[in-house]
CSV table of C-alpha atoms in Angstrom, one decimal:
chain,number,residue,atom,x,y,z
U,1,SER,CA,-17.7,-3.7,11.9
U,2,GLN,CA,-20.2,-3.5,9.0
U,3,THR,CA,-17.6,-3.0,6.2
U,4,GLN,CA,-16.1,-5.6,3.8
U,5,ALA,CA,-12.6,-4.5,4.8
U,6,TYR,CA,-13.4,-5.2,8.5
U,7,ALA,CA,-14.9,-8.5,7.6
U,8,ASN,CA,-11.8,-9.5,5.6
U,9,GLY,CA,-9.5,-8.3,8.4
U,10,ASP,CA,-8.1,-5.5,6.2
U,11,ALA,CA,-9.3,-2.5,8.2
U,12,ILE,CA,-6.7,-0.2,9.5
U,13,VAL,CA,-7.1,2.6,12.0
U,14,VAL,CA,-4.8,5.6,11.9
U,15,VAL,CA,-4.4,7.3,15.3
U,16,GLY,CA,-6.4,10.5,15.2
U,17,ASP,CA,-4.5,12.5,17.8
U,18,ALA,CA,-1.3,12.6,15.8
U,19,PRO,CA,-0.5,15.8,13.9
U,20,ILE,CA,-2.2,16.1,10.5
U,21,PRO,CA,1.0,15.6,8.4
U,22,LEU,CA,1.7,12.4,10.2
U,23,ARG,CA,-1.9,11.1,9.8
U,24,ILE,CA,-1.6,11.8,6.1
U,25,LEU,CA,1.7,9.8,6.0
U,26,TYR,CA,0.3,6.8,7.9
U,27,THR,CA,-2.8,6.9,5.6
U,28,ALA,CA,-0.5,6.8,2.6
U,29,VAL,CA,1.2,3.8,4.1
U,30,ALA,CA,-2.2,2.1,4.4
U,31,LEU,CA,-3.3,3.0,0.9
U,32,TYR,CA,0.0,2.6,-0.9
U,33,PRO,CA,2.1,0.0,1.0
U,34,ASP,CA,4.2,-0.6,-2.2
U,35,VAL,CA,5.3,3.1,-2.1
U,36,PHE,CA,5.4,4.0,1.6
U,37,THR,CA,6.5,1.6,4.4
U,38,GLU,CA,5.5,1.8,8.0
U,39,GLU,CA,9.2,2.0,8.9
U,40,TYR,CA,9.5,5.1,6.7
U,41,ALA,CA,6.5,6.7,8.4
U,42,ASP,CA,7.9,5.8,11.8
U,43,GLU,CA,11.2,7.5,11.0
U,44,MET,CA,9.4,10.6,9.7
U,45,HIS,CA,7.3,10.6,12.9
U,46,LYS,CA,10.5,10.5,15.0
U,47,GLU,CA,12.0,13.3,12.9
U,48,PHE,CA,8.8,15.4,13.3
U,49,PHE,CA,8.8,15.0,17.0
U,50,ASP,CA,12.6,15.8,17.3
U,51,LYS,CA,12.1,19.0,15.3
U,52,PHE,CA,8.8,20.3,16.6
U,53,VAL,CA,8.3,18.8,20.0
U,54,PRO,CA,11.4,19.5,22.0
U,55,GLY,CA,11.9,17.3,25.1
U,56,ASN,CA,9.4,14.7,23.9
U,57,THR,CA,9.4,11.5,25.9
U,58,VAL,CA,7.8,9.1,23.4
U,59,ASN,CA,8.8,5.5,24.0
U,60,TRP,CA,9.0,4.5,20.3
U,61,ASP,CA,9.2,0.8,21.1
U,62,GLU,CA,5.7,0.9,22.6
U,63,ALA,CA,4.1,3.4,20.3
U,64,PHE,CA,1.6,2.4,17.7
U,65,PHE,CA,0.2,4.8,15.1
U,66,MET,CA,-1.5,2.4,12.8
U,67,LEU,CA,-3.7,-0.4,14.2
U,68,THR,CA,-4.5,-3.4,12.1
U,69,HIS,CA,-7.3,-6.0,12.7
U,70,ASP,CA,-4.9,-8.6,14.1
U,71,MET,CA,-3.5,-6.1,16.6
U,72,ALA,CA,-7.0,-5.5,18.0
U,73,TYR,CA,-7.7,-9.2,18.7
């Protein structure tokens, strides 16, 4: 809460318990939104889980992997 980004409402939190490749992807979305979209990251996330976590029961409509300032308040 002491940073300029937080004060401006520009702070983004990437969920830390996601696998590392997905954290990197969501960080890329936050840093380079003109290159990577959150929709692209979500699709890659689904593909990752389908390939590497058989039988996953993630409800993708209720899952959030990047939290913005406005989502917190």
